[in-house]
Amino acid sequence: MEYFPVLVLLISFIGLLAIGVPVAWSISISALLTMLVSIPFLPATTTLAQRMGVGLDSFALLAIPFFILAGNLMNKGGMAHRLIAFAKTLVGALPGGLALINITAAMLMGAIAGSAMASASAMGSILGPEMEKEGYSKEFGAAVNITSATTGLIIPPSNILIVYSLASGGVSIAALFLAGYIPGILAGVFLMIVAMIWAKKKGYTGHAKKGDSGILAIVKTFVDAFPSLLLLVIVIGGIVAGIFTATEASAIAVLYSLILGFVYKEISFKTLPNILLDSSVTTAMVLLLIAASIGMSWAISYENIPQATSDVLLGISDNVIVVLLIINAILLFVGIFMDITPAVLIFTPIFLPVVTKLGIDPIHFGIIMIFNLCIGLCTPPVGSVLFVGVGVAKTSIQKVIKPLLPLFLAMIAALLLITYVSQLTLWLPSLFDV
């Protein structure tokens, strides 16, 4: 009987997803069914509704719609073109130059916009046709774009790091933001190594043309991209220095992006309503998922599922290496079937008590979890970044799988390194004492 709520939760959730029920509804209904194990129907429905409403009543969560809007403004405001031009001067001359440009530009875009889907859309639409002209296969270009776009969820500012802070009970957002830099850059470097090996194997050359490389070209493109890159300094610098909170920083990011879009003449009063509408739709989808996941998290806690999970995992082994390996394997599997936001909200309260008992820092575990679930965004059947990347490239998932596999292995290798070398995540937070 102790594990009956777990069975109800898993069977109902997987069953609802299998018959095509939307994820948010699947989460809510399975949470309700789990609560009905020990609570009558009327109190269960009332409690679930209350928890969903109260869960969204958070000042920290205000940062999410602001960062979504800021990301859309950046995407439409001409920043992507300038970041790609800057990336060309840095890595364009290397083997597989266009693939490396994609990865570098995605990291820069992620460091500013914090959106994997925005990055995949922008980089794919701009660099995809250019890669085809240079002889790259459409599928390889899509695979590089899909995997590199996820670095934007690890490199701050990142909405999902804010969600983890909420789910973990208040881990410092500033510390999480700083902790994401080295793992995000490491992921990019691992992807670059694989892209270069693949490019050499396939005979893809560099992309440097006359005047595209050298100190003068780097300085010129850097100056052009500097206003976009300055946003990173303002947002992260302000949070770390304690000048403003992450929520206030997100509002500043919107204002700065809007002004820059008008300065670049890429945004006008005519295009602004569509940007606001797109941002509102995305925000509504994300917050519905968050509300449903918060409801499920409460149901999970009420039924003592975290304690049961902790007992099972620690019963298998109390060795940190083994437990982290098991958790990583579970999260990799979960990421295949569940979007990153509900996965973080649901599994953080389950796994965090286990790892804290073993002495693992919650900041370190947060980066492990998010890095792990980023891989799931690139996998079928629910990988949102995969679908965006394939759609932009006008190809199919079946054709992209083969070039994706070595890039997946690179991400998993980076994940294992980050998992077992905690200083890769904790060094910067400790350096700035946040």
Short mmCIF file of C-alpha atoms in Angstrom, two decimals:
data_model
loop_
_atom_site.label_atom_id
_atom_site.label_comp_id
_atom_site.label_asym_id
_atom_site.label_seq_id
_atom_site.Cartn_x
_atom_site.Cartn_y
_atom_site.Cartn_z
CA MET A 1 0.00 0.00 0.00
CA GLU A 2 2.99 2.29 0.65
CA TYR A 3 3.81 2.46 -3.07
CA PHE A 4 0.20 2.49 -4.32
CA PRO A 5 0.14 6.33 -4.82
CA VAL A 6 3.32 6.04 -6.91
CA LEU A 7 1.70 3.41 -9.14
CA VAL A 8 -1.47 5.52 -9.52
CA LEU A 9 0.64 8.56 -10.44
CA LEU A 10 2.85 6.77 -12.98
CA ILE A 11 0.13 4.67 -14.64
CA SER A 12 -2.35 7.55 -14.94
CA PHE A 13 0.23 10.06 -16.19
CA ILE A 14 1.80 7.73 -18.77
CA GLY A 15 -1.62 6.47 -19.84
CA LEU A 16 -2.99 9.99 -20.37
CA LEU A 17 0.07 11.01 -22.39
CA ALA A 18 -0.21 7.82 -24.46
CA ILE A 19 -3.78 8.64 -25.56
CA GLY A 20 -2.80 12.18 -26.57
CA VAL A 21 -4.01 14.25 -23.61
CA PRO A 22 -2.05 17.57 -23.45
CA VAL A 23 0.83 17.53 -20.96
CA ALA A 24 -0.62 20.15 -18.58
CA TRP A 25 -3.94 18.28 -18.35
CA SER A 26 -2.16 14.93 -17.95
CA ILE A 27 -0.19 16.33 -15.03
CA SER A 28 -3.27 17.85 -13.36
CA ILE A 29 -5.51 14.79 -13.78
CA SER A 30 -2.84 12.34 -12.60
CA ALA A 31 -2.13 14.60 -9.58
CA LEU A 32 -5.85 14.59 -8.74
CA LEU A 33 -6.10 10.80 -9.07
CA THR A 34 -3.07 10.42 -6.79
CA MET A 35 -4.68 12.67 -4.17
CA LEU A 36 -7.91 10.65 -4.36
CA VAL A 37 -5.99 7.69 -2.91
CA SER A 38 -6.24 9.31 0.53
CA ILE A 39 -8.47 12.42 0.17
CA PRO A 40 -12.21 12.58 -0.76
CA PHE A 41 -13.11 14.06 -4.15
CA LEU A 42 -14.30 17.55 -3.14
CA PRO A 43 -11.39 18.39 -0.77
CA ALA A 44 -8.95 16.94 -3.34
CA THR A 45 -10.20 19.11 -6.23
CA THR A 46 -10.38 22.21 -4.01
CA THR A 47 -6.89 21.67 -2.63
CA LEU A 48 -5.40 21.05 -6.09
CA ALA A 49 -6.99 24.26 -7.45
CA GLN A 50 -5.75 26.24 -4.44
CA ARG A 51 -2.22 24.90 -4.75
CA MET A 52 -2.10 25.73 -8.45
CA GLY A 53 -3.28 29.30 -7.78
CA VAL A 54 -1.04 29.89 -4.77
CA GLY A 55 1.94 28.40 -6.62
CA LEU A 56 1.70 31.06 -9.33
CA ASP A 57 1.45 33.85 -6.74
CA SER A 58 5.19 34.39 -6.71
CA PHE A 59 7.23 37.54 -7.32
CA ALA A 60 10.11 35.44 -8.71
CA LEU A 61 7.83 33.94 -11.38
CA LEU A 62 7.17 37.42 -12.80
CA ALA A 63 10.63 37.16 -14.33
CA ILE A 64 9.45 34.43 -16.71
CA PRO A 65 6.99 36.48 -18.84
CA PHE A 66 9.47 39.37 -18.87
CA PHE A 67 12.37 37.19 -20.05
CA ILE A 68 10.11 35.53 -22.65
CA LEU A 69 9.17 38.97 -23.99
CA ALA A 70 12.81 40.12 -23.88
CA GLY A 71 13.85 37.00 -25.82
CA ASN A 72 11.24 37.66 -28.52
CA LEU A 73 12.29 41.30 -28.78
CA MET A 74 15.92 40.24 -29.19
CA ASN A 75 15.00 37.61 -31.76
CA LYS A 76 13.05 40.12 -33.86
CA GLY A 77 15.29 43.08 -33.08
CA GLY A 78 18.31 42.21 -35.23
CA MET A 79 20.54 40.94 -32.42
CA ALA A 80 20.89 37.44 -33.91
CA HIS A 81 22.42 38.78 -37.16
CA ARG A 82 25.04 40.77 -35.25
CA LEU A 83 25.93 37.87 -32.96
CA ILE A 84 26.33 35.55 -35.97
CA ALA A 85 28.62 38.09 -37.66
CA PHE A 86 30.74 38.26 -34.51
CA ALA A 87 30.84 34.45 -34.26
CA LYS A 88 32.01 34.21 -37.90
CA THR A 89 35.13 36.23 -37.14
CA LEU A 90 35.94 34.08 -34.10
CA VAL A 91 35.55 30.51 -35.43
CA GLY A 92 34.64 30.78 -39.13
CA ALA A 93 38.09 29.77 -40.41
CA LEU A 94 38.15 26.43 -38.55
CA PRO A 95 37.05 23.12 -40.13
CA GLY A 96 33.26 23.02 -40.21
CA GLY A 97 33.29 26.79 -39.78
CA LEU A 98 29.54 27.32 -40.26
CA ALA A 99 28.69 24.61 -37.72
CA LEU A 100 31.03 26.26 -35.20
CA ILE A 101 29.51 29.65 -36.00
CA ASN A 102 26.08 28.18 -35.23
CA ILE A 103 27.23 26.81 -31.87
CA THR A 104 29.08 29.99 -30.86
CA ALA A 105 26.21 32.26 -31.92
CA ALA A 106 23.69 30.02 -30.10
CA MET A 107 25.75 30.31 -26.91
CA LEU A 108 25.88 34.10 -27.27
CA MET A 109 22.17 34.24 -28.08
CA GLY A 110 21.43 32.01 -25.10
CA ALA A 111 23.52 34.22 -22.85
CA ILE A 112 21.33 37.15 -23.86
CA ALA A 113 17.86 35.77 -24.62
CA GLY A 114 17.83 32.61 -22.46
CA SER A 115 15.47 30.78 -24.84
CA ALA A 116 16.37 27.53 -26.60
CA MET A 117 13.44 27.71 -29.02
CA ALA A 118 14.16 31.34 -29.95
CA SER A 119 17.80 30.44 -30.57
CA ALA A 120 16.92 27.38 -32.68
CA SER A 121 14.48 29.42 -34.74
CA ALA A 122 16.84 32.37 -35.27
CA MET A 123 20.02 30.38 -35.99
CA GLY A 124 18.23 27.84 -38.16
CA SER A 125 16.50 30.41 -40.35
CA ILE A 126 19.65 32.54 -40.80
CA LEU A 127 22.43 29.93 -40.96
CA GLY A 128 20.49 26.94 -42.35
CA PRO A 129 20.28 28.18 -45.96
CA GLU A 130 23.88 29.41 -45.81
CA MET A 131 25.10 25.98 -44.67
CA GLU A 132 23.24 24.30 -47.54
CA LYS A 133 24.88 26.66 -50.06
CA GLU A 134 28.30 25.71 -48.68
CA GLY A 135 27.58 21.99 -49.20
CA TYR A 136 26.62 21.01 -45.65
CA SER A 137 23.83 18.46 -45.42
CA LYS A 138 20.53 19.90 -44.23
CA GLU A 139 20.31 17.23 -41.53
CA PHE A 140 23.77 17.96 -40.07
CA GLY A 141 22.98 21.67 -39.94
CA ALA A 142 19.69 20.95 -38.17
CA ALA A 143 21.38 18.59 -35.66
CA VAL A 144 24.02 21.20 -34.76
CA ASN A 145 21.37 23.91 -34.42
CA ILE A 146 19.08 21.76 -32.23
CA THR A 147 21.75 20.68 -29.73
CA SER A 148 23.55 24.04 -29.50
CA ALA A 149 20.27 25.89 -28.87
CA THR A 150 19.91 24.15 -25.49
CA THR A 151 23.02 25.93 -24.14
CA GLY A 152 20.75 28.97 -23.73
CA LEU A 153 18.94 27.20 -20.89
CA ILE A 154 22.16 26.64 -18.96
CA ILE A 155 23.94 29.93 -19.68
CA PRO A 156 22.06 32.72 -17.84
CA PRO A 157 19.72 34.49 -17.82
CA SER A 158 17.53 31.38 -17.95
CA ASN A 159 13.86 30.95 -17.11
CA ILE A 160 14.32 27.32 -16.15
CA LEU A 161 16.92 28.24 -13.52
CA ILE A 162 14.27 30.51 -11.96
CA VAL A 163 11.79 27.60 -12.04
CA TYR A 164 14.34 25.38 -10.27
CA SER A 165 14.88 28.06 -7.62
CA LEU A 166 11.12 28.02 -6.97
CA ALA A 167 10.90 24.20 -6.90
CA SER A 168 13.91 23.84 -4.58
CA GLY A 169 12.46 26.15 -1.95
CA GLY A 170 14.52 29.23 -2.65
CA VAL A 171 18.02 28.38 -3.89
CA SER A 172 19.67 31.70 -4.83
CA ILE A 173 18.88 32.70 -8.42
CA ALA A 174 22.08 34.75 -8.59
CA ALA A 175 24.12 31.69 -7.55
CA LEU A 176 22.34 29.49 -10.11
CA PHE A 177 22.97 32.06 -12.84
CA LEU A 178 26.69 32.15 -12.07
CA ALA A 179 26.82 28.36 -11.76
CA GLY A 180 25.48 27.94 -15.31
CA TYR A 181 28.32 29.70 -17.14
CA ILE A 182 31.07 27.08 -17.09
CA PRO A 183 28.75 24.08 -17.76
CA GLY A 184 27.09 25.98 -20.63
CA ILE A 185 30.42 26.88 -22.20
CA LEU A 186 31.67 23.32 -21.64
CA ALA A 187 28.63 21.95 -23.49
CA GLY A 188 29.38 24.29 -26.39
CA VAL A 189 33.04 23.23 -26.51
CA PHE A 190 32.13 19.52 -26.52
CA LEU A 191 29.64 20.11 -29.36
CA MET A 192 32.32 22.05 -31.29
CA ILE A 193 34.80 19.19 -30.99
CA VAL A 194 32.27 16.70 -32.40
CA ALA A 195 31.21 19.15 -35.14
CA MET A 196 34.85 19.62 -36.20
CA ILE A 197 35.48 15.85 -36.32
CA TRP A 198 32.28 15.33 -38.34
CA ALA A 199 33.19 18.23 -40.66
CA LYS A 200 36.66 16.80 -41.34
CA LYS A 201 35.14 13.38 -42.02
CA LYS A 202 32.61 14.84 -44.47
CA GLY A 203 35.03 17.34 -46.01
CA TYR A 204 33.28 20.50 -44.81
CA THR A 205 35.76 23.38 -44.91
CA GLY A 206 36.04 26.63 -42.98
CA HIS A 207 33.90 29.62 -43.83
CA ALA A 208 36.39 32.48 -43.60
CA LYS A 209 36.37 34.79 -46.61
CA LYS A 210 38.69 37.68 -47.25
CA GLY A 211 38.09 40.26 -44.54
CA ASP A 212 36.06 37.83 -42.42
CA SER A 213 38.84 36.99 -39.97
CA GLY A 214 41.69 38.75 -38.26
CA ILE A 215 41.89 41.28 -35.43
CA LEU A 216 40.28 44.13 -37.37
CA ALA A 217 37.28 41.99 -38.37
CA ILE A 218 36.88 40.73 -34.79
CA VAL A 219 37.02 44.28 -33.39
CA LYS A 220 34.56 45.58 -36.01
CA THR A 221 31.96 42.84 -35.43
CA PHE A 222 32.45 43.02 -31.66
CA VAL A 223 31.71 46.76 -31.68
CA ASP A 224 28.59 46.07 -33.76
CA ALA A 225 27.44 43.33 -31.38
CA PHE A 226 28.52 45.18 -28.22
CA PRO A 227 25.12 46.81 -27.47
CA SER A 228 23.54 43.34 -27.55
CA LEU A 229 26.28 41.83 -25.37
CA LEU A 230 26.02 44.75 -22.94
CA LEU A 231 22.59 43.48 -21.90
CA LEU A 232 24.30 40.43 -20.40
CA VAL A 233 26.54 42.66 -18.28
CA ILE A 234 23.61 44.79 -17.14
CA VAL A 235 21.34 41.87 -16.21
CA ILE A 236 23.81 39.45 -14.60
CA GLY A 237 26.05 42.19 -13.18
CA GLY A 238 23.08 43.92 -11.58
CA ILE A 239 21.79 40.69 -10.00
CA VAL A 240 25.19 39.58 -8.67
CA ALA A 241 25.99 43.07 -7.35
CA GLY A 242 22.64 43.15 -5.54
CA ILE A 243 21.45 46.24 -7.44
CA PHE A 244 18.21 44.53 -8.44
CA THR A 245 16.47 41.14 -8.23
CA ALA A 246 16.11 38.67 -11.10
CA THR A 247 12.52 39.87 -11.62
CA GLU A 248 13.58 43.52 -11.80
CA ALA A 249 16.43 42.51 -14.12
CA SER A 250 13.94 40.83 -16.47
CA ALA A 251 11.92 44.05 -16.72
CA ILE A 252 15.11 46.01 -17.45
CA ALA A 253 15.96 43.42 -20.15
CA VAL A 254 12.58 44.07 -21.83
CA LEU A 255 13.08 47.85 -21.81
CA TYR A 256 16.68 47.59 -23.09
CA SER A 257 15.74 45.11 -25.84
CA LEU A 258 12.83 47.29 -26.95
CA ILE A 259 15.00 50.41 -27.18
CA LEU A 260 17.75 48.50 -29.02
CA GLY A 261 15.21 47.04 -31.47
CA PHE A 262 14.03 50.54 -32.36
CA VAL A 263 17.62 51.81 -32.61
CA TYR A 264 18.48 48.95 -35.02
CA LYS A 265 15.22 49.76 -36.88
CA GLU A 266 14.25 46.08 -36.77
CA ILE A 267 11.21 46.67 -34.54
CA SER A 268 8.45 49.17 -35.24
CA PHE A 269 5.09 50.04 -33.72
CA LYS A 270 3.57 47.97 -36.51
CA THR A 271 5.46 44.76 -35.58
CA LEU A 272 5.25 45.24 -31.80
CA PRO A 273 1.66 43.89 -31.33
CA ASN A 274 2.61 40.53 -32.91
CA ILE A 275 5.67 40.27 -30.65
CA LEU A 276 3.52 40.98 -27.58
CA LEU A 277 0.90 38.44 -28.73
CA ASP A 278 3.51 35.70 -29.34
CA SER A 279 5.04 36.39 -25.93
CA SER A 280 1.61 36.24 -24.25
CA VAL A 281 0.80 32.87 -25.86
CA THR A 282 4.17 31.41 -24.82
CA THR A 283 3.79 32.80 -21.29
CA ALA A 284 0.31 31.30 -20.95
CA MET A 285 1.57 27.88 -22.04
CA VAL A 286 4.55 27.99 -19.66
CA LEU A 287 2.54 29.22 -16.66
CA LEU A 288 -0.19 26.61 -17.21
CA LEU A 289 2.50 23.92 -17.14
CA ILE A 290 4.01 25.48 -14.01
CA ALA A 291 0.63 25.65 -12.23
CA ALA A 292 -0.17 22.02 -13.09
CA SER A 293 3.31 20.88 -12.03
CA ILE A 294 3.08 22.75 -8.72
CA GLY A 295 -0.21 20.94 -8.06
CA MET A 296 1.43 17.60 -8.81
CA SER A 297 4.44 18.48 -6.64
CA TRP A 298 2.12 19.10 -3.67
CA ALA A 299 0.29 15.80 -4.31
CA ILE A 300 3.63 14.00 -4.47
CA SER A 301 4.77 15.55 -1.18
CA TYR A 302 1.43 14.82 0.52
CA GLU A 303 1.65 11.15 -0.40
CA ASN A 304 5.25 10.97 0.92
CA ILE A 305 6.56 9.93 -2.49
CA PRO A 306 9.88 11.84 -2.01
CA GLN A 307 10.53 9.90 1.20
CA ALA A 308 9.67 6.59 -0.48
CA THR A 309 11.96 7.44 -3.42
CA SER A 310 14.75 8.43 -1.04
CA ASP A 311 14.43 5.13 0.84
CA VAL A 312 14.55 3.15 -2.42
CA LEU A 313 17.56 4.99 -3.86
CA LEU A 314 19.54 4.96 -0.62
CA GLY A 315 18.55 1.31 -0.17
CA ILE A 316 20.25 0.52 -3.47
CA SER A 317 23.40 2.45 -2.54
CA ASP A 318 24.58 5.31 -0.36
CA ASN A 319 27.51 5.94 -2.69
CA VAL A 320 27.27 9.43 -4.21
CA ILE A 321 28.65 8.28 -7.58
CA VAL A 322 26.11 5.45 -7.90
CA VAL A 323 23.11 7.53 -6.74
CA LEU A 324 23.93 10.39 -9.12
CA LEU A 325 24.34 7.91 -11.96
CA ILE A 326 20.89 6.41 -11.21
CA ILE A 327 19.27 9.87 -10.97
CA ASN A 328 20.89 10.94 -14.24
CA ALA A 329 19.61 7.79 -15.96
CA ILE A 330 16.08 8.42 -14.63
CA LEU A 331 16.14 12.08 -15.72
CA LEU A 332 17.44 11.18 -19.19
CA PHE A 333 14.50 8.80 -19.53
CA VAL A 334 12.04 11.37 -18.13
CA GLY A 335 13.34 14.02 -20.54
CA ILE A 336 12.31 11.88 -23.50
CA PHE A 337 8.64 12.05 -22.50
CA MET A 338 8.28 15.27 -20.51
CA ASP A 339 9.03 18.93 -21.18
CA ILE A 340 11.74 20.53 -19.06
CA THR A 341 9.54 22.88 -16.99
CA PRO A 342 7.15 20.29 -15.49
CA ALA A 343 10.05 17.83 -15.11
CA VAL A 344 12.01 20.32 -12.97
CA LEU A 345 8.97 21.18 -10.83
CA ILE A 346 7.95 17.56 -10.31
CA PHE A 347 11.32 15.85 -9.82
CA THR A 348 13.18 18.52 -7.84
CA PRO A 349 11.20 17.86 -4.62
CA ILE A 350 11.65 14.10 -5.19
CA PHE A 351 15.41 13.99 -5.81
CA LEU A 352 16.70 17.06 -3.95
CA PRO A 353 16.19 15.54 -0.45
CA VAL A 354 18.10 12.44 -1.59
CA VAL A 355 21.15 14.32 -2.87
CA THR A 356 21.25 16.78 0.04
CA LYS A 357 21.40 13.79 2.42
CA LEU A 358 24.53 12.75 0.53
CA GLY A 359 26.05 16.22 0.90
CA ILE A 360 25.53 17.47 -2.66
CA ASP A 361 25.04 21.22 -3.00
CA PRO A 362 21.52 22.18 -4.26
CA ILE A 363 23.11 24.63 -6.73
CA HIS A 364 25.27 21.88 -8.20
CA PHE A 365 22.31 19.50 -8.41
CA GLY A 366 20.18 22.16 -10.11
CA ILE A 367 22.69 22.52 -12.95
CA ILE A 368 23.00 18.72 -13.25
CA MET A 369 19.21 18.37 -13.51
CA ILE A 370 18.72 21.17 -16.04
CA PHE A 371 21.69 20.09 -18.19
CA ASN A 372 20.32 16.54 -18.18
CA LEU A 373 16.78 17.58 -19.15
CA CYS A 374 18.15 19.82 -21.93
CA ILE A 375 19.14 16.62 -23.73
CA GLY A 376 15.49 15.57 -23.63
CA LEU A 377 14.52 18.72 -25.55
CA CYS A 378 16.43 17.29 -28.53
CA THR A 379 14.74 13.86 -28.46
CA PRO A 380 11.41 12.61 -29.81
CA PRO A 381 8.50 12.33 -29.07
CA VAL A 382 8.11 15.62 -27.13
CA GLY A 383 11.41 17.44 -27.75
CA SER A 384 10.24 20.99 -28.42
CA VAL A 385 13.64 22.23 -29.67
CA LEU A 386 13.89 19.17 -31.94
CA PHE A 387 10.58 20.03 -33.61
CA VAL A 388 11.53 23.71 -34.02
CA GLY A 389 14.94 22.83 -35.48
CA VAL A 390 13.52 20.24 -37.88
CA GLY A 391 10.70 22.58 -38.90
CA VAL A 392 13.04 25.48 -39.65
CA ALA A 393 15.38 23.19 -41.62
CA LYS A 394 12.44 21.70 -43.57
CA THR A 395 13.58 18.13 -42.97
CA SER A 396 12.32 15.15 -40.96
CA ILE A 397 13.16 13.77 -37.52
CA GLN A 398 14.13 10.39 -39.01
CA LYS A 399 16.80 12.00 -41.20
CA VAL A 400 18.22 14.13 -38.36
CA ILE A 401 18.67 11.26 -35.89
CA LYS A 402 21.94 9.96 -37.40
CA PRO A 403 23.91 13.26 -37.18
CA LEU A 404 22.27 13.92 -33.78
CA LEU A 405 23.70 10.78 -32.16
CA PRO A 406 27.37 11.88 -31.87
CA LEU A 407 26.21 15.28 -30.60
CA PHE A 408 24.06 13.51 -27.97
CA LEU A 409 27.14 11.56 -26.86
CA ALA A 410 29.07 14.85 -26.53
CA MET A 411 26.32 16.29 -24.32
CA ILE A 412 26.20 13.16 -22.16
CA ALA A 413 30.01 13.26 -21.77
CA ALA A 414 29.77 16.90 -20.67
CA LEU A 415 26.93 15.96 -18.29
CA LEU A 416 29.03 13.28 -16.59
CA LEU A 417 31.95 15.67 -16.22
CA ILE A 418 29.71 18.33 -14.66
CA THR A 419 28.06 15.73 -12.41
CA TYR A 420 31.28 14.47 -10.86
CA VAL A 421 33.39 17.65 -10.87
CA SER A 422 31.33 19.95 -8.67
CA GLN A 423 33.78 22.87 -8.90
CA LEU A 424 32.75 23.39 -12.52
CA THR A 425 29.44 24.68 -11.18
CA LEU A 426 30.35 25.97 -7.73
CA TRP A 427 33.54 27.91 -8.48
CA LEU A 428 31.92 31.12 -9.78
CA PRO A 429 29.21 31.34 -7.05
CA SER A 430 31.90 30.87 -4.38
CA LEU A 431 34.15 33.42 -6.11
CA PHE A 432 31.43 36.09 -5.98
CA ASP A 433 30.17 34.84 -2.58
CA VAL A 434 26.51 34.44 -3.64
#
